Amino acid sequence: EKNMGNDVSYSYIIIAIYIFSAYLLVKAVRGAFFTKLETFEDYQKRSAHYVSYFKARQKAIDVMQMAIRNLDLNSEEKTSALFQIGVQYHFKKDYNKAVEYFDQVWDYIRKSKVPYEKMLACIIVSNYNIGKKEKAREIYHALRIKERYDPRFEQLSYLESTIFK
């Protein structure tokens, strides 16, 4: 009979853990998908959450397009939004649409001291995949030149065997 009391208190602890877990889950989902979008960072996070939680790339694209429409973005933010949209189209394997967005930001990326970001490879690969092989090679070389200020651009060298075959 004494053992029965321990089982009951153990059950209450388990129930409390489940309730607390459910609360945390609801709070995380609410924060990730239902809070008001006010800043560019809010839009970026929401877009990233759609990809990381659900692989919902079209929803991520839609959120970034809303940011472009709804916010007064500076050139860096607008470039970032367009680039992120291009990356999502790249991963959807819609390379033509990806290149359409990458073309809008390429001048900025080429002329600016952007830090290395592995997703920059998407610009090269998308162009290559739609048959713009020479353009892909030009972009590759332009990005590799950026090793002068950020040695991490050397990491793009893995593409050589693909785009120069």
PDB file of C-alpha atoms in Angstrom:
ATOM      1  CA  GLU A   1       0.000   0.000   0.000  1.00  0.00           C
ATOM      2  CA  LYS A   2       2.902   2.368   0.732  1.00  0.00           C
ATOM      3  CA  ASN A   3       4.350   1.588  -2.699  1.00  0.00           C
ATOM      4  CA  MET A   4       1.017   2.646  -4.263  1.00  0.00           C
ATOM      5  CA  GLY A   5       1.517   6.200  -2.932  1.00  0.00           C
ATOM      6  CA  ASN A   6       4.890   6.438  -4.616  1.00  0.00           C
ATOM      7  CA  ASP A   7       3.356   5.328  -7.928  1.00  0.00           C
ATOM      8  CA  VAL A   8       0.714   8.050  -7.671  1.00  0.00           C
ATOM      9  CA  SER A   9       3.243  10.809  -6.907  1.00  0.00           C
ATOM     10  CA  TYR A  10       5.447   9.504  -9.730  1.00  0.00           C
ATOM     11  CA  SER A  11       2.430   9.750 -12.077  1.00  0.00           C
ATOM     12  CA  TYR A  12       1.853  13.352 -11.034  1.00  0.00           C
ATOM     13  CA  ILE A  13       5.481  14.173 -11.763  1.00  0.00           C
ATOM     14  CA  ILE A  14       5.212  12.606 -15.223  1.00  0.00           C
ATOM     15  CA  ILE A  15       1.975  14.519 -15.906  1.00  0.00           C
ATOM     16  CA  ALA A  16       3.614  17.758 -14.746  1.00  0.00           C
ATOM     17  CA  ILE A  17       6.566  17.120 -17.071  1.00  0.00           C
ATOM     18  CA  TYR A  18       4.192  16.525 -20.018  1.00  0.00           C
ATOM     19  CA  ILE A  19       2.222  19.688 -19.230  1.00  0.00           C
ATOM     20  CA  PHE A  20       5.411  21.747 -18.912  1.00  0.00           C
ATOM     21  CA  SER A  21       6.751  20.273 -22.195  1.00  0.00           C
ATOM     22  CA  ALA A  22       3.501  21.104 -23.973  1.00  0.00           C
ATOM     23  CA  TYR A  23       3.661  24.651 -22.583  1.00  0.00           C
ATOM     24  CA  LEU A  24       7.235  25.080 -23.867  1.00  0.00           C
ATOM     25  CA  LEU A  25       6.257  23.693 -27.276  1.00  0.00           C
ATOM     26  CA  VAL A  26       3.277  26.057 -27.580  1.00  0.00           C
ATOM     27  CA  LYS A  27       5.445  28.983 -26.490  1.00  0.00           C
ATOM     28  CA  ALA A  28       8.167  28.107 -29.049  1.00  0.00           C
ATOM     29  CA  VAL A  29       5.669  27.664 -31.894  1.00  0.00           C
ATOM     30  CA  ARG A  30       3.888  30.895 -30.960  1.00  0.00           C
ATOM     31  CA  GLY A  31       7.196  32.784 -30.910  1.00  0.00           C
ATOM     32  CA  ALA A  32       8.380  31.254 -34.172  1.00  0.00           C
ATOM     33  CA  PHE A  33       5.198  31.640 -36.220  1.00  0.00           C
ATOM     34  CA  PHE A  34       2.583  33.868 -34.583  1.00  0.00           C
ATOM     35  CA  THR A  35       4.316  36.939 -33.190  1.00  0.00           C
ATOM     36  CA  LYS A  36       3.958  40.201 -35.069  1.00  0.00           C
ATOM     37  CA  LEU A  37       6.621  40.799 -37.707  1.00  0.00           C
ATOM     38  CA  GLU A  38       8.063  44.254 -37.147  1.00  0.00           C
ATOM     39  CA  THR A  39      11.755  44.283 -38.008  1.00  0.00           C
ATOM     40  CA  PHE A  40      13.788  42.814 -40.847  1.00  0.00           C
ATOM     41  CA  GLU A  41      15.291  40.411 -38.315  1.00  0.00           C
ATOM     42  CA  ASP A  42      11.774  39.222 -37.387  1.00  0.00           C
ATOM     43  CA  TYR A  43      11.087  38.408 -41.037  1.00  0.00           C
ATOM     44  CA  GLN A  44      14.452  36.655 -41.421  1.00  0.00           C
ATOM     45  CA  LYS A  45      13.834  34.506 -38.355  1.00  0.00           C
ATOM     46  CA  ARG A  46      10.300  33.588 -39.449  1.00  0.00           C
ATOM     47  CA  SER A  47      11.580  32.646 -42.894  1.00  0.00           C
ATOM     48  CA  ALA A  48      14.356  30.525 -41.374  1.00  0.00           C
ATOM     49  CA  HIS A  49      11.888  28.829 -39.019  1.00  0.00           C
ATOM     50  CA  TYR A  50       9.693  27.750 -41.935  1.00  0.00           C
ATOM     51  CA  VAL A  51      12.710  26.056 -43.509  1.00  0.00           C
ATOM     52  CA  SER A  52      14.195  24.533 -40.363  1.00  0.00           C
ATOM     53  CA  TYR A  53      10.909  23.264 -38.862  1.00  0.00           C
ATOM     54  CA  PHE A  54       8.949  22.287 -41.963  1.00  0.00           C
ATOM     55  CA  LYS A  55      11.254  22.544 -45.020  1.00  0.00           C
ATOM     56  CA  ALA A  56       8.543  24.945 -46.239  1.00  0.00           C
ATOM     57  CA  ARG A  57      10.722  26.826 -48.697  1.00  0.00           C
ATOM     58  CA  GLN A  58       7.823  28.546 -50.484  1.00  0.00           C
ATOM     59  CA  LYS A  59       6.562  29.933 -47.157  1.00  0.00           C
ATOM     60  CA  ALA A  60      10.110  31.164 -46.435  1.00  0.00           C
ATOM     61  CA  ILE A  61      10.123  32.895 -49.829  1.00  0.00           C
ATOM     62  CA  ASP A  62       6.708  34.433 -49.153  1.00  0.00           C
ATOM     63  CA  VAL A  63       7.879  35.842 -45.803  1.00  0.00           C
ATOM     64  CA  MET A  64      10.960  37.460 -47.358  1.00  0.00           C
ATOM     65  CA  GLN A  65       8.835  38.918 -50.178  1.00  0.00           C
ATOM     66  CA  MET A  66       6.534  40.375 -47.507  1.00  0.00           C
ATOM     67  CA  ALA A  67       9.583  41.966 -45.855  1.00  0.00           C
ATOM     68  CA  ILE A  68      10.518  43.623 -49.150  1.00  0.00           C
ATOM     69  CA  ARG A  69       6.950  44.910 -49.584  1.00  0.00           C
ATOM     70  CA  ASN A  70       6.245  45.930 -45.979  1.00  0.00           C
ATOM     71  CA  LEU A  71       9.508  47.384 -44.706  1.00  0.00           C
ATOM     72  CA  ASP A  72      11.638  50.313 -45.716  1.00  0.00           C
ATOM     73  CA  LEU A  73      14.822  48.295 -46.208  1.00  0.00           C
ATOM     74  CA  ASN A  74      18.296  49.689 -46.663  1.00  0.00           C
ATOM     75  CA  SER A  75      20.324  48.333 -49.597  1.00  0.00           C
ATOM     76  CA  GLU A  76      22.085  45.723 -47.450  1.00  0.00           C
ATOM     77  CA  GLU A  77      18.801  44.379 -46.062  1.00  0.00           C
ATOM     78  CA  LYS A  78      17.142  44.330 -49.478  1.00  0.00           C
ATOM     79  CA  THR A  79      20.145  42.503 -50.924  1.00  0.00           C
ATOM     80  CA  SER A  80      19.992  40.011 -48.072  1.00  0.00           C
ATOM     81  CA  ALA A  81      16.255  39.407 -48.615  1.00  0.00           C
ATOM     82  CA  LEU A  82      16.653  38.924 -52.379  1.00  0.00           C
ATOM     83  CA  PHE A  83      19.642  36.634 -51.810  1.00  0.00           C
ATOM     84  CA  GLN A  84      17.701  34.536 -49.302  1.00  0.00           C
ATOM     85  CA  ILE A  85      14.835  34.190 -51.779  1.00  0.00           C
ATOM     86  CA  GLY A  86      17.312  33.087 -54.448  1.00  0.00           C
ATOM     87  CA  VAL A  87      18.779  30.495 -52.080  1.00  0.00           C
ATOM     88  CA  GLN A  88      15.326  29.060 -51.368  1.00  0.00           C
ATOM     89  CA  TYR A  89      14.567  28.785 -55.088  1.00  0.00           C
ATOM     90  CA  HIS A  90      17.958  27.123 -55.537  1.00  0.00           C
ATOM     91  CA  PHE A  91      17.069  24.447 -52.971  1.00  0.00           C
ATOM     92  CA  LYS A  92      13.669  24.011 -54.628  1.00  0.00           C
ATOM     93  CA  LYS A  93      15.742  23.261 -57.751  1.00  0.00           C
ATOM     94  CA  ASP A  94      14.064  26.168 -59.573  1.00  0.00           C
ATOM     95  CA  TYR A  95      17.418  27.417 -60.819  1.00  0.00           C
ATOM     96  CA  ASN A  96      15.966  29.873 -63.348  1.00  0.00           C
ATOM     97  CA  LYS A  97      14.021  31.647 -60.612  1.00  0.00           C
ATOM     98  CA  ALA A  98      17.057  31.484 -58.304  1.00  0.00           C
ATOM     99  CA  VAL A  99      19.238  33.152 -60.944  1.00  0.00           C
ATOM    100  CA  GLU A 100      16.566  35.814 -61.447  1.00  0.00           C
ATOM    101  CA  TYR A 101      17.030  36.804 -57.782  1.00  0.00           C
ATOM    102  CA  PHE A 102      20.800  36.312 -57.721  1.00  0.00           C
ATOM    103  CA  ASP A 103      21.146  38.604 -60.748  1.00  0.00           C
ATOM    104  CA  GLN A 104      19.488  41.381 -58.731  1.00  0.00           C
ATOM    105  CA  VAL A 105      22.116  41.151 -55.983  1.00  0.00           C
ATOM    106  CA  TRP A 106      25.247  40.126 -57.853  1.00  0.00           C
ATOM    107  CA  ASP A 107      26.537  43.674 -58.423  1.00  0.00           C
ATOM    108  CA  TYR A 108      26.269  44.441 -54.714  1.00  0.00           C
ATOM    109  CA  ILE A 109      27.986  41.180 -53.739  1.00  0.00           C
ATOM    110  CA  ARG A 110      30.707  41.629 -56.353  1.00  0.00           C
ATOM    111  CA  LYS A 111      31.523  45.216 -55.334  1.00  0.00           C
ATOM    112  CA  SER A 112      31.140  44.867 -51.549  1.00  0.00           C
ATOM    113  CA  LYS A 113      33.317  43.288 -48.921  1.00  0.00           C
ATOM    114  CA  VAL A 114      30.737  40.671 -48.065  1.00  0.00           C
ATOM    115  CA  PRO A 115      31.890  38.051 -45.579  1.00  0.00           C
ATOM    116  CA  TYR A 116      32.151  34.452 -46.747  1.00  0.00           C
ATOM    117  CA  GLU A 117      28.873  32.600 -46.586  1.00  0.00           C
ATOM    118  CA  LYS A 118      28.613  29.039 -47.908  1.00  0.00           C
ATOM    119  CA  MET A 119      25.287  29.833 -49.576  1.00  0.00           C
ATOM    120  CA  LEU A 120      27.157  32.082 -52.033  1.00  0.00           C
ATOM    121  CA  ALA A 121      27.978  28.829 -53.841  1.00  0.00           C
ATOM    122  CA  CYS A 122      24.278  28.689 -54.817  1.00  0.00           C
ATOM    123  CA  ILE A 123      24.846  31.611 -57.201  1.00  0.00           C
ATOM    124  CA  ILE A 124      27.532  29.661 -59.051  1.00  0.00           C
ATOM    125  CA  VAL A 125      25.690  26.336 -59.059  1.00  0.00           C
ATOM    126  CA  SER A 126      22.335  27.819 -60.138  1.00  0.00           C
ATOM    127  CA  ASN A 127      23.944  29.585 -63.098  1.00  0.00           C
ATOM    128  CA  TYR A 128      25.840  26.429 -64.018  1.00  0.00           C
ATOM    129  CA  ASN A 129      22.683  24.296 -63.796  1.00  0.00           C
ATOM    130  CA  ILE A 130      20.773  26.475 -66.267  1.00  0.00           C
ATOM    131  CA  GLY A 131      23.606  26.252 -68.768  1.00  0.00           C
ATOM    132  CA  LYS A 132      25.271  29.597 -68.021  1.00  0.00           C
ATOM    133  CA  LYS A 133      28.595  27.860 -67.482  1.00  0.00           C
ATOM    134  CA  GLU A 134      30.823  30.787 -68.457  1.00  0.00           C
ATOM    135  CA  LYS A 135      28.895  33.124 -66.143  1.00  0.00           C
ATOM    136  CA  ALA A 136      29.199  30.538 -63.326  1.00  0.00           C
ATOM    137  CA  ARG A 137      32.978  30.481 -63.854  1.00  0.00           C
ATOM    138  CA  GLU A 138      33.166  34.299 -63.830  1.00  0.00           C
ATOM    139  CA  ILE A 139      31.211  34.431 -60.569  1.00  0.00           C
ATOM    140  CA  TYR A 140      33.435  31.725 -59.108  1.00  0.00           C
ATOM    141  CA  HIS A 141      36.586  33.730 -59.925  1.00  0.00           C
ATOM    142  CA  ALA A 142      35.066  36.975 -58.625  1.00  0.00           C
ATOM    143  CA  LEU A 143      34.224  35.295 -55.326  1.00  0.00           C
ATOM    144  CA  ARG A 144      37.609  33.594 -55.027  1.00  0.00           C
ATOM    145  CA  ILE A 145      39.298  37.018 -55.378  1.00  0.00           C
ATOM    146  CA  LYS A 146      37.591  37.927 -52.100  1.00  0.00           C
ATOM    147  CA  GLU A 147      40.046  35.583 -50.356  1.00  0.00           C
ATOM    148  CA  ARG A 148      42.251  38.693 -50.104  1.00  0.00           C
ATOM    149  CA  TYR A 149      40.122  39.954 -47.233  1.00  0.00           C
ATOM    150  CA  ASP A 150      38.374  36.733 -46.147  1.00  0.00           C
ATOM    151  CA  PRO A 151      40.426  33.541 -46.578  1.00  0.00           C
ATOM    152  CA  ARG A 152      37.289  31.433 -46.113  1.00  0.00           C
ATOM    153  CA  PHE A 153      36.321  32.117 -49.747  1.00  0.00           C
ATOM    154  CA  GLU A 154      38.905  29.422 -50.549  1.00  0.00           C
ATOM    155  CA  GLN A 155      36.243  26.951 -49.396  1.00  0.00           C
ATOM    156  CA  LEU A 156      34.521  27.471 -52.765  1.00  0.00           C
ATOM    157  CA  SER A 157      37.365  25.554 -54.408  1.00  0.00           C
ATOM    158  CA  TYR A 158      35.320  22.350 -54.094  1.00  0.00           C
ATOM    159  CA  LEU A 159      33.297  23.636 -57.069  1.00  0.00           C
ATOM    160  CA  GLU A 160      36.282  23.631 -59.424  1.00  0.00           C
ATOM    161  CA  SER A 161      35.921  19.980 -60.401  1.00  0.00           C
ATOM    162  CA  THR A 162      32.271  20.620 -61.345  1.00  0.00           C
ATOM    163  CA  ILE A 163      32.303  23.935 -63.146  1.00  0.00           C
ATOM    164  CA  PHE A 164      35.559  23.472 -65.049  1.00  0.00           C
ATOM    165  CA  LYS A 165      34.953  19.977 -66.425  1.00  0.00           C
TER     166      LYS A 165
END
